[in-house]
Amino acid sequence: MAAFRRSSLTDVTDCRLLFLILTSLSLILFFSASTLSDIPFSTLAPLQSFIIGTAFQHPLDSNYLPSIRDSSEGIPPEAKRKIQLQKSKMAVCLVGGARRFEVTGPSIMEKILKEYPNADLFLHSPVDENTFKLSYLKNAPKIAAVRIFEPKPIPETESQLRVLTAKNSPNGIQGLLKYFQLVEGCLTMIQTYQQLNNFTYDWVVRTRVDGYWNTPLRPDSFLSGQYVVPSGSSYGGLNDRFGVGDLNTSTVALSRLGLIPYLDAAGFRELNSETAFKAQLTTMGVPLVTMRLPFCIVTERQYEFPPGRFGVPVAAMSSRGPLSGTKCRPCRVACEGECVERVMGWLEKGWSWTNWENGTMGLCNASGEWEMEWEKVYEEMVGEEMGDLSWKIQKMKMSECVEGFNEMKRRSGIWDSPNGENICKLGFRN
Ligand SMILES: *[C@@H]1O[C@H](CO)[C@@H](O)[C@H](O)[C@H]1NC(C)=O
Ligand SMILES: *[C@@H]1O[C@H](CO)[C@@H](O)[C@H](O)[C@H]1NC(C)=O
Ligand SMILES: *[C@@H]1O[C@H](CO)[C@@H](O)[C@H](O)[C@H]1NC(C)=O
Ligand SMILES: *[C@@H]1O[C@H](CO)[C@@H](O)[C@H](O)[C@H]1NC(C)=O
């Protein structure tokens, strides 16, 4: 395994040269944009969005934006929407344990955080021997709050015991409560940060540390007054592996513990995570939209293959997708084409089923451990550059870890976590 491979010097020089050329080209085009207004915009549109895309990333250029936008009805609506979103107040909640963050982290960075560089990161994660990997997030464009905590048992209330069921939850009701607490804790962090800084967010993106994104989160996933969740994997309720909405809808969606007494009063019983999620949104009258979204949840757990009717399909991370939060791992595809049709056709539609049509999904035989060659499979999928990034995260030194967390702490508004030294120690015991 060629870990820590570096791009050759010539590659770097080429890149810089290309960058220079593109920058000067975009400046020329930028200043002539107004005089080009006679030319039909359909031919200019792709260029314009490129120019605006680059201009926007430079803070000094933002003054020029309004004049460009006003004179440019030809910008594709999606690009326009993205510019609006990039100017909005956005929070990204990232919750969960760091287990395989070396394979998910770089994708979250590229496909969400750098896609919306205005977004404030809120990280909420229980500390363990893998938490050192999160120090990679020092590279996030903006960091608002970090809460890394020692997991403790959560007291179970009577209403929680009435409303929730331990069925199908690997760690019983405690498992559900811990997940709910992770999610709701992120809302609390957002509220605290808003109060401290006297503003409110327009958008909240709720996503997971174990999510692997193969294409960017698109602007059409942001719908005012509605809550957007992935389709499929609904387990009798609503897929709760990701969500995006404005502050109002997100406040309902993220109040996973706080709303349980209301569900109790409304007579709900024996809910799993997904049915509880659906109940809390419908009870509070939040309009829902499901859409296919380009991520999967990377899991090390083993699942029967082929899955039974209520079993769990595990997709190959290399699937074209969108996988809408299906469980996945890096594997050589064990089942594709007609095999996928057979397997997915057998699954219960309202349970673990998800969209698989048109070759968007390949399946793994996940009945054993990750295959020995998974790093090779992964690198073939993401390319050398991102592969190298992963191995760097996995193999970082204690000192890099500590420096990473120190920098994160320096950059974040709220740091409610052990110091870097104590977090890193857990990952470097031997
Ligand atoms: C918070 O912002 C509002 C309006 O944006 C302003 O009226 C108010 O004075 C601010 N409060 C503080 C404490 O800065
Ligand atoms: C959010 O809810 C408040 C109170 O219910 C309402 O006044 C406000 O208009 C809502 N905002 C949006 C963007 O829907
Ligand atoms: C699959 O492709 C066909 C033909 O291109 C299209 O009509 C159909 O809507 C697609 N199905 C899905 C689920 O995308
Ligand atoms: C799945 O993999 C296991 C080994 O991990 C093997 O024993 C089994 O036969 C495989 N199942 C199928 C259907 O290929």
Short mmCIF file of C-alpha atoms and ligand atoms in Angstrom, two decimals, residues 202 224-225 246-249, ligand 2:
data_model
loop_
_atom_site.label_atom_id
_atom_site.label_comp_id
_atom_site.label_asym_id
_atom_site.label_seq_id
_atom_site.Cartn_x
_atom_site.Cartn_y
_atom_site.Cartn_z
CA ASP A 202 -31.56 30.26 8.12
CA SER A 224 -38.21 26.64 3.29
CA GLY A 225 -41.00 25.55 5.63
CA ASP A 246 -34.94 25.95 8.11
CA LEU A 247 -34.55 26.73 11.81
CA ASN A 248 -38.22 26.12 12.59
CA THR A 249 -38.56 22.72 10.97
C1 LIG B 2 -40.92 30.18 12.35
O1 LIG B 2 -41.87 30.08 13.38
C2 LIG B 2 -42.27 31.33 13.91
C3 LIG B 2 -43.16 31.10 15.09
O2 LIG B 2 -43.96 29.99 14.91
C4 LIG B 2 -42.93 32.16 12.82
O3 LIG B 2 -43.31 33.41 13.31
C5 LIG B 2 -41.94 32.33 11.66
O4 LIG B 2 -42.56 32.99 10.58
C6 LIG B 2 -41.43 31.01 11.19
N1 LIG B 2 -40.35 31.24 10.24
C7 LIG B 2 -40.28 30.65 9.07
C8 LIG B 2 -39.12 31.00 8.22
O5 LIG B 2 -41.12 29.86 8.67
#
